[in-house]
PDB file of C-alpha atoms in Angstrom:
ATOM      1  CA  UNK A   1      34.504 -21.311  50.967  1.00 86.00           C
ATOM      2  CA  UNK A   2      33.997 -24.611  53.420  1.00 89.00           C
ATOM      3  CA  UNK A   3      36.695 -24.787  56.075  1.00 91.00           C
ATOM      4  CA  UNK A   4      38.373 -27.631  54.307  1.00 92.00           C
ATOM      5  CA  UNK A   5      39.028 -25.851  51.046  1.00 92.00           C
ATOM      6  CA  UNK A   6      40.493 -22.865  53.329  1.00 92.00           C
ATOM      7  CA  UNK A   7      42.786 -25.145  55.250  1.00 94.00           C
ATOM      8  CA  UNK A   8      44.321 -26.843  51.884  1.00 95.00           C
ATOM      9  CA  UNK A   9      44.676 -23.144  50.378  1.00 96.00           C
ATOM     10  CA  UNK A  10      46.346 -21.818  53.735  1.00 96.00           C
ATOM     11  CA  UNK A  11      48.759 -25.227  53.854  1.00 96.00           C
ATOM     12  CA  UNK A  12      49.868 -24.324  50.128  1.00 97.00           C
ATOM     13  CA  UNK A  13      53.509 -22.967  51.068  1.00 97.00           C
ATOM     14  CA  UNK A  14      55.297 -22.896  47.383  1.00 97.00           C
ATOM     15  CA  UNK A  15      54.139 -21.825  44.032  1.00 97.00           C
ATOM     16  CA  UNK A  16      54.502 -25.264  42.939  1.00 97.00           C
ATOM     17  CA  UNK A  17      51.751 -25.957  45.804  1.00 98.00           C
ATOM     18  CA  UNK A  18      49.808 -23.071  44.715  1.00 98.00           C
ATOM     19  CA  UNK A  19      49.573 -24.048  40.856  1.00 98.00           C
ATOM     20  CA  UNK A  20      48.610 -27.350  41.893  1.00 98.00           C
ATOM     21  CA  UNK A  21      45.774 -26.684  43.635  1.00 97.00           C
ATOM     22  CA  UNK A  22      44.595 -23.866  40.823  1.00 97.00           C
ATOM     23  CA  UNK A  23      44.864 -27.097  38.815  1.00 97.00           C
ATOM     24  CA  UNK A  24      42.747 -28.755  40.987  1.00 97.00           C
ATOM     25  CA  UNK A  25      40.327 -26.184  41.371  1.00 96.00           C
ATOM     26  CA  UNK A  26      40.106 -26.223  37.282  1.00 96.00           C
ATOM     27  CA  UNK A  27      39.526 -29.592  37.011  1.00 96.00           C
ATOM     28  CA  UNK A  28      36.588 -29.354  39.409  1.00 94.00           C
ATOM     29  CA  UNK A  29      38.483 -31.785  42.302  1.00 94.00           C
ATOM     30  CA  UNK A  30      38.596 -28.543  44.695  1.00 94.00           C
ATOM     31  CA  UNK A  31      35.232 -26.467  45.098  1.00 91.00           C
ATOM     32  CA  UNK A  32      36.654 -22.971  45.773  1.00 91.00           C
ATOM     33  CA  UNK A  33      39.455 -20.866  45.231  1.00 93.00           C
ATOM     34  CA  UNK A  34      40.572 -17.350  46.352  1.00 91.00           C
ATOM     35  CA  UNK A  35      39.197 -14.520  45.279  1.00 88.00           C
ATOM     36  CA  UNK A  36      36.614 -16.339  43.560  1.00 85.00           C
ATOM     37  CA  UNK A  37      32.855 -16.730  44.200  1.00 79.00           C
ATOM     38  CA  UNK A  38      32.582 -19.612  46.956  1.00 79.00           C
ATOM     39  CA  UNK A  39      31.526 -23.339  45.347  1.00 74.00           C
ATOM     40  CA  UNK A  40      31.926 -22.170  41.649  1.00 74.00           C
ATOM     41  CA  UNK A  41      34.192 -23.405  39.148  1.00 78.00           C
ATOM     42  CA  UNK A  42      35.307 -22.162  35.676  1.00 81.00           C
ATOM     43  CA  UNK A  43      32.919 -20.623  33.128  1.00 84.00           C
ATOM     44  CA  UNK A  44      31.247 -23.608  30.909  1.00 85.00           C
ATOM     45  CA  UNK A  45      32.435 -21.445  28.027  1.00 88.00           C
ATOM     46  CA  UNK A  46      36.443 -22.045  29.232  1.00 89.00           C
ATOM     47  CA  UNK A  47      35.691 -25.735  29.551  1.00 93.00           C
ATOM     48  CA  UNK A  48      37.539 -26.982  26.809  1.00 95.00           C
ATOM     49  CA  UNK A  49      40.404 -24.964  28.034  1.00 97.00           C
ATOM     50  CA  UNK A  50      41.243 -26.946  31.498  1.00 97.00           C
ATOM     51  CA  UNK A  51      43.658 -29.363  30.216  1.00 97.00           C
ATOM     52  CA  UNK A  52      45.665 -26.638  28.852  1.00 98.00           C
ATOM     53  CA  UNK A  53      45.261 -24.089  31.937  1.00 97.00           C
ATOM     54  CA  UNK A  54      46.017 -26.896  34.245  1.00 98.00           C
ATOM     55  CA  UNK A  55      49.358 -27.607  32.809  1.00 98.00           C
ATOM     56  CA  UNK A  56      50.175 -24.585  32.824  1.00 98.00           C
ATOM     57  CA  UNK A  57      49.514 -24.160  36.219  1.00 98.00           C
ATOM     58  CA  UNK A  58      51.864 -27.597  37.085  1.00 98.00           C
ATOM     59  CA  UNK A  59      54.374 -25.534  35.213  1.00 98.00           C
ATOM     60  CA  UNK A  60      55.040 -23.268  37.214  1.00 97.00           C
ATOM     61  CA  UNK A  61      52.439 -20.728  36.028  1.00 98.00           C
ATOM     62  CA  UNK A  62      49.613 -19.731  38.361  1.00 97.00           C
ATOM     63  CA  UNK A  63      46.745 -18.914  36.147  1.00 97.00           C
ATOM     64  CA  UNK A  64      44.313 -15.769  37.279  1.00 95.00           C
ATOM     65  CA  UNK A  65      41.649 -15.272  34.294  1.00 94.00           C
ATOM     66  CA  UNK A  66      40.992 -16.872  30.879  1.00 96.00           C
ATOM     67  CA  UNK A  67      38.558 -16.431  27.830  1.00 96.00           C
ATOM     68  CA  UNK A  68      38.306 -18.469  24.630  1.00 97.00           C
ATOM     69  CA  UNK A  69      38.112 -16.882  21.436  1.00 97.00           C
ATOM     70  CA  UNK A  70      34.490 -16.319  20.320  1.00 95.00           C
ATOM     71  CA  UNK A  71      32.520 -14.178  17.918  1.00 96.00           C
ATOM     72  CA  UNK A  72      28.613 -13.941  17.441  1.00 95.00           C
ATOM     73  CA  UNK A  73      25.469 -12.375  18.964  1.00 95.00           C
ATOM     74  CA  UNK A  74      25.041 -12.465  22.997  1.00 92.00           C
ATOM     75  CA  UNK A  75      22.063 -13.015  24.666  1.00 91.00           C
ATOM     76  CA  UNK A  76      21.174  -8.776  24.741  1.00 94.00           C
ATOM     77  CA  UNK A  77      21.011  -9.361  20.816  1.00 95.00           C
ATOM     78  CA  UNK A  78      24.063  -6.933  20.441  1.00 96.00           C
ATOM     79  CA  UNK A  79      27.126  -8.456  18.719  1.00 97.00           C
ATOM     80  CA  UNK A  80      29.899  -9.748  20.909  1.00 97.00           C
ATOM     81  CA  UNK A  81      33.589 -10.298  19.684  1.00 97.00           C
ATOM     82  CA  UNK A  82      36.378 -12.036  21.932  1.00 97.00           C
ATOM     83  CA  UNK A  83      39.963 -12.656  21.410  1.00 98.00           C
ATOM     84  CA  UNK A  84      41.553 -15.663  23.586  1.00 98.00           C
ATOM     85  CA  UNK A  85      43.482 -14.869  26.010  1.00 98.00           C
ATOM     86  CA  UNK A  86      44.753 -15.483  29.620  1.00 98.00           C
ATOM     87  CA  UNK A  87      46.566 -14.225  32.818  1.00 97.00           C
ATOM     88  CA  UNK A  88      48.493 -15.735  34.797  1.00 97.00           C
ATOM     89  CA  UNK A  89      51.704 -14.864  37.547  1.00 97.00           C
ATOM     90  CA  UNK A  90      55.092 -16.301  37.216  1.00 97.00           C
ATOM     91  CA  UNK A  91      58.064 -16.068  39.798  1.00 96.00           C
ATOM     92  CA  UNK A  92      60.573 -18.122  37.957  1.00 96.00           C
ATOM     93  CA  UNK A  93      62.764 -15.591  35.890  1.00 95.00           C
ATOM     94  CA  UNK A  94      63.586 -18.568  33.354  1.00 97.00           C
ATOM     95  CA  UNK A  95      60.091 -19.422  33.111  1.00 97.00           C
ATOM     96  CA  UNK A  96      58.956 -15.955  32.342  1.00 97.00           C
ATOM     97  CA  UNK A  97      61.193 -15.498  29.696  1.00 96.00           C
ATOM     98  CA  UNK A  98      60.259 -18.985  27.941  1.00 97.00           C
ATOM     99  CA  UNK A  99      57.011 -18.061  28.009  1.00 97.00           C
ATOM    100  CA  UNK A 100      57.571 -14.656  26.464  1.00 97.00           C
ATOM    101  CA  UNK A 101      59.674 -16.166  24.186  1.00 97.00           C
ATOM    102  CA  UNK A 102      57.591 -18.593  22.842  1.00 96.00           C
ATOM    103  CA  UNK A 103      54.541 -15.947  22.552  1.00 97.00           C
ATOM    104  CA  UNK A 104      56.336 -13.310  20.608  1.00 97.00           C
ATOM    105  CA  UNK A 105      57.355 -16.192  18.131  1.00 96.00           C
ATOM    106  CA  UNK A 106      54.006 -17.316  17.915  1.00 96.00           C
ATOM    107  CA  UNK A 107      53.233 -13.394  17.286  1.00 97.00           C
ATOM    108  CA  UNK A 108      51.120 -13.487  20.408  1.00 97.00           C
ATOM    109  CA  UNK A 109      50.390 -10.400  21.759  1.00 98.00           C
ATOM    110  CA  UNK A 110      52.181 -10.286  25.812  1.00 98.00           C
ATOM    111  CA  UNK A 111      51.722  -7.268  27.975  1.00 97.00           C
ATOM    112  CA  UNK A 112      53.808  -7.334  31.405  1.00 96.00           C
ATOM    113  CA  UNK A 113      53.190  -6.016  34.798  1.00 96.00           C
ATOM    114  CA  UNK A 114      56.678  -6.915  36.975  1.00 94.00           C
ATOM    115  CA  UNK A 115      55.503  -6.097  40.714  1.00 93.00           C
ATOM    116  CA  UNK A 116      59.056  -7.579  42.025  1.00 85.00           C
ATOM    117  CA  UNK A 117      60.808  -4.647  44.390  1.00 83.00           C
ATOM    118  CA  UNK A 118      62.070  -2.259  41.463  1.00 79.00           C
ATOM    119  CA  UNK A 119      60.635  -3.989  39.241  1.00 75.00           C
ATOM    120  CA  UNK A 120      61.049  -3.253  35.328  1.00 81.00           C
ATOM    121  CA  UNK A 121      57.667  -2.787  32.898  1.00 86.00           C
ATOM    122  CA  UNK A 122      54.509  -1.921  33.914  1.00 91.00           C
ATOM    123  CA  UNK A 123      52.254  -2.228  30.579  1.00 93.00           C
ATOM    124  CA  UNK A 124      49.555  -0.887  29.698  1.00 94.00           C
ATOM    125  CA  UNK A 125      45.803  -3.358  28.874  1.00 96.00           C
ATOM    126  CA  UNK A 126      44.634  -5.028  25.660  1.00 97.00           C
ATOM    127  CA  UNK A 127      41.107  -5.378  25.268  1.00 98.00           C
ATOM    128  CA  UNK A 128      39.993  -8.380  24.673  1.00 98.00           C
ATOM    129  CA  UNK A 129      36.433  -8.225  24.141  1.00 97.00           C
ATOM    130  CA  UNK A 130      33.899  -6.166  22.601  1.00 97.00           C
ATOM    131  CA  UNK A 131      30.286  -5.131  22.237  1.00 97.00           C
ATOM    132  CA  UNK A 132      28.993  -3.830  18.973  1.00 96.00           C
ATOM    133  CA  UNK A 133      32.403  -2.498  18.512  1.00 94.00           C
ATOM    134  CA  UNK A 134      32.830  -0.856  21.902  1.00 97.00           C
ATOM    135  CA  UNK A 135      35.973  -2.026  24.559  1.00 97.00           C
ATOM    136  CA  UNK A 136      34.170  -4.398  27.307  1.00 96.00           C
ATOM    137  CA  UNK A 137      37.016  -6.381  28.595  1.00 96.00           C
ATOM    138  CA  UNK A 138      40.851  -5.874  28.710  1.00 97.00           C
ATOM    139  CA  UNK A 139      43.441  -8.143  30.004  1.00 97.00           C
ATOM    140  CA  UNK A 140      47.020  -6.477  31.548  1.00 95.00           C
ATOM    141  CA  UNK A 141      47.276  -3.237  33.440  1.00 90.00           C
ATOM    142  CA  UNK A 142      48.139  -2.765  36.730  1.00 92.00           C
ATOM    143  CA  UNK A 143      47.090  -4.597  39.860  1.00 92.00           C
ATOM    144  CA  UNK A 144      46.774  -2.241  42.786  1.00 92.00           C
ATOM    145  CA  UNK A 145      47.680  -3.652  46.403  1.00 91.00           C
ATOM    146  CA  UNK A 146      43.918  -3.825  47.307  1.00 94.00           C
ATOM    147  CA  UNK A 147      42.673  -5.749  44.752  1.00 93.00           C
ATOM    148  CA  UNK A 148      46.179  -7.974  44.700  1.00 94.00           C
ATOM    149  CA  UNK A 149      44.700  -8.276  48.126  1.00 94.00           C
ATOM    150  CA  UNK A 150      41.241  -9.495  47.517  1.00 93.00           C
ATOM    151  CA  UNK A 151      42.302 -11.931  44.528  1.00 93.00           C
ATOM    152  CA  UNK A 152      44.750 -13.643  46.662  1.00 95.00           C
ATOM    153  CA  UNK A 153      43.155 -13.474  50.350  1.00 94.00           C
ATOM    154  CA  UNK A 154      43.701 -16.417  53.106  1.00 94.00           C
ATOM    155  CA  UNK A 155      47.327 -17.580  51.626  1.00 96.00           C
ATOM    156  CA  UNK A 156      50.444 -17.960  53.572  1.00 97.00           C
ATOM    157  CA  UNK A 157      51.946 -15.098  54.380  1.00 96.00           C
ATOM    158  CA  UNK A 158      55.593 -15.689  52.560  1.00 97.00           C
ATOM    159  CA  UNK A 159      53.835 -17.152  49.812  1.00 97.00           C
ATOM    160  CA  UNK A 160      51.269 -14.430  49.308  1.00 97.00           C
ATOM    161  CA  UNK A 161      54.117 -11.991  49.559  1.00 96.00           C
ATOM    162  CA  UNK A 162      55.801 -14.112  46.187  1.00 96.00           C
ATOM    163  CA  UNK A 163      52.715 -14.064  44.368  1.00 96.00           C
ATOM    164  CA  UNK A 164      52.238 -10.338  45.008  1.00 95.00           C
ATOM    165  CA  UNK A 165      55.482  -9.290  43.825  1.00 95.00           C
ATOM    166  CA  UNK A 166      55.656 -11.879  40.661  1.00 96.00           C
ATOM    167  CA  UNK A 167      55.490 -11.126  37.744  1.00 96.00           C
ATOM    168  CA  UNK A 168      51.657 -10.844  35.814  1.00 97.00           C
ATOM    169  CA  UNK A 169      51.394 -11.424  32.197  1.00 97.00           C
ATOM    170  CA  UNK A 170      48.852 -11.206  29.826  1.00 98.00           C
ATOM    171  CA  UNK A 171      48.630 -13.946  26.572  1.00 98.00           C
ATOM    172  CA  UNK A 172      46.300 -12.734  24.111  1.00 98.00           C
ATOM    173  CA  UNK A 173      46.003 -13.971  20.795  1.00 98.00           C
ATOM    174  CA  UNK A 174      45.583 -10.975  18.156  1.00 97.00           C
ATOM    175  CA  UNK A 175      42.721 -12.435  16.202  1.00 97.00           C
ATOM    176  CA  UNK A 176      39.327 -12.445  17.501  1.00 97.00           C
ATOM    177  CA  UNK A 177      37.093 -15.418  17.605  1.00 97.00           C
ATOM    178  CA  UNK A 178      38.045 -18.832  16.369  1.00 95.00           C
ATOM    179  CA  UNK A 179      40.531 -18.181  14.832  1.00 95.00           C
ATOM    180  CA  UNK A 180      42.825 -16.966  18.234  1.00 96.00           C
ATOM    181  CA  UNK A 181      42.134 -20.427  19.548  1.00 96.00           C
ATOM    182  CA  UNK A 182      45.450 -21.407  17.840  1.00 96.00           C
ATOM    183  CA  UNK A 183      46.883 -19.691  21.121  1.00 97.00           C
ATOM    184  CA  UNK A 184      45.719 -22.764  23.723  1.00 97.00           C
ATOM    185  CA  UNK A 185      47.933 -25.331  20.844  1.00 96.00           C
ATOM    186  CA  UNK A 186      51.241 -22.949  21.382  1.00 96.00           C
ATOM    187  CA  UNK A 187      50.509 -23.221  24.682  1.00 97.00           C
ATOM    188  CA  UNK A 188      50.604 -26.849  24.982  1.00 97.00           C
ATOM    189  CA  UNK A 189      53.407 -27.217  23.158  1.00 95.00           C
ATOM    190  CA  UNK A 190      55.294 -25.114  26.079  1.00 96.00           C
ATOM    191  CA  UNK A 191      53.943 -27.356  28.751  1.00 96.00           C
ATOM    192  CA  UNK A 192      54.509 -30.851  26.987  1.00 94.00           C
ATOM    193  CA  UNK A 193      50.705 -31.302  26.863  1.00 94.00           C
ATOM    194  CA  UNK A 194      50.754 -31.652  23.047  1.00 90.00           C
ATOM    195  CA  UNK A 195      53.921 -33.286  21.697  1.00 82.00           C
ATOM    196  CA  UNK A 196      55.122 -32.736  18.266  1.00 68.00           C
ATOM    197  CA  UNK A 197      53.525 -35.265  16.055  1.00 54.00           C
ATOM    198  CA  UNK A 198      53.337 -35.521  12.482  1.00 44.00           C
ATOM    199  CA  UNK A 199      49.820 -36.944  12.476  1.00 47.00           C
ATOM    200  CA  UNK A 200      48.670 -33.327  13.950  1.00 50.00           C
ATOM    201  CA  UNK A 201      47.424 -31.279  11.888  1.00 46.00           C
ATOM    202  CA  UNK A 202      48.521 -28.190  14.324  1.00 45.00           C
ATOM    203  CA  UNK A 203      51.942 -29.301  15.348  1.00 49.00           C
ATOM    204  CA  UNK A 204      53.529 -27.766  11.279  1.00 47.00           C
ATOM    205  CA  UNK A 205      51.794 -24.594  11.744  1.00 46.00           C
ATOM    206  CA  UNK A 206      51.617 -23.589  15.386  1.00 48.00           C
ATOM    207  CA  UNK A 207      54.365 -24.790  17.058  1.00 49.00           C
ATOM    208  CA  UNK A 208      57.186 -22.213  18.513  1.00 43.00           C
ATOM    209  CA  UNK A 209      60.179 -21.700  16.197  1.00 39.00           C
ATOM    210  CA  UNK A 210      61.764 -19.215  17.999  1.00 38.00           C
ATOM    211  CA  UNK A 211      64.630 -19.142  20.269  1.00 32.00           C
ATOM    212  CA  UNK A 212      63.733 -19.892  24.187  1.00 31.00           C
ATOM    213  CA  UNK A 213      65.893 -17.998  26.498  1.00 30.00           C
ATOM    214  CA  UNK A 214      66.812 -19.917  30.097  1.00 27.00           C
TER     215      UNK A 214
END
């Protein structure tokens, strides 16, 4: 990481700073991030996904990992088989439980890790993605203090200590392939990215119904 990108990541002080510059970092306008391989920017199979991962981000909702849903042979020949899905950490009590909210009413599947001080659920992974019908990937589980450590390293110390005792969740959508991609649209709607309008052909069908607490 150049010196520059490590000063703006050190000068980040809130988690509003934070998303921002995750944002940033999506949308290619910030070479590195933390814990991330130095000059390298989001898979080209997550591309269409930035808008969507960057609001979220300017939500309020620091985004860690992300996959699209996909289905179809990989380059070892072998068949491959991916459900979307995302992580991200959230300090804001009333924005964790819209989020949750809206993702149970959209019958997402959520799993929860809450590393606040006596903190309540610690859930256990979904896998995401598989190989000729053998577990590859999962998202959720568990973040031990080392590896919080090496995902989030060179950040303010008060603000590191926020991150690492948010809460982590884990979106997934329960189809694989295509077909999960429906996830990113609920998504949007929760951010304001995609309004309702009655010209889209998504906003009828995958919009949140449910109730949104806070």
């Amino acid at each position: 990481m150049s010196r520059s990108d490590r000063r703006r990541w050190r000068s980040a002080r809130t988690i509003s700073d934070l998303g921002e510059l995750m944002a940033l970092w999506l949308e290619g306008k910030i070479a590195s991030r933390p814990g991330y391989q130095p000059r390298y920017g989001p898979d080209d199979e997550t591309a269409h996904l930035v808008p969507t991962l960057a609001a979220l981000c300017r939500a309020g909702y620091v985004t860690t990992c992300s996959q699209p849903g996909l289905v179809g042979t990989g380059a070892d020949g072998l068949w491959w088989e991916q459900r979307a899905a995302v992580e991200l950490v959230v300090t804001d009590p009333k924005l964790f439980h819209r989020l949750v909210d809206v993702a149970y009413a959209a019958g997402l599947i959520v799993r929860i890790n809450d590393y606040r001080p006596g903190g309540g659920a610690q859930e256990q992974p979904v896998v995401v993605t598989t190989r000729d019908g053998e577990a590859v990937t999962a998202f959720g589980g568990r973040i031990s203090r080392a590896d919080m450590a090496i995902q989030w390293p060179g950040l303010d110390r008060d603000l590191y200590l926020e991150v690492s005792t948010g809460t982590y969740l884990s979106i997934v959508a329960p189809e694989y392939g295509t077909a999960g991609e429906q996830m990113w649209v609920v998504l949007d709607f929760l951010t304001g990215l995609r309004r309702n309008d009655p010209a889209d052909p998504w906003a009828s069908s995958t919009q949140p119904t449910g109730p949104a607490r806070g």
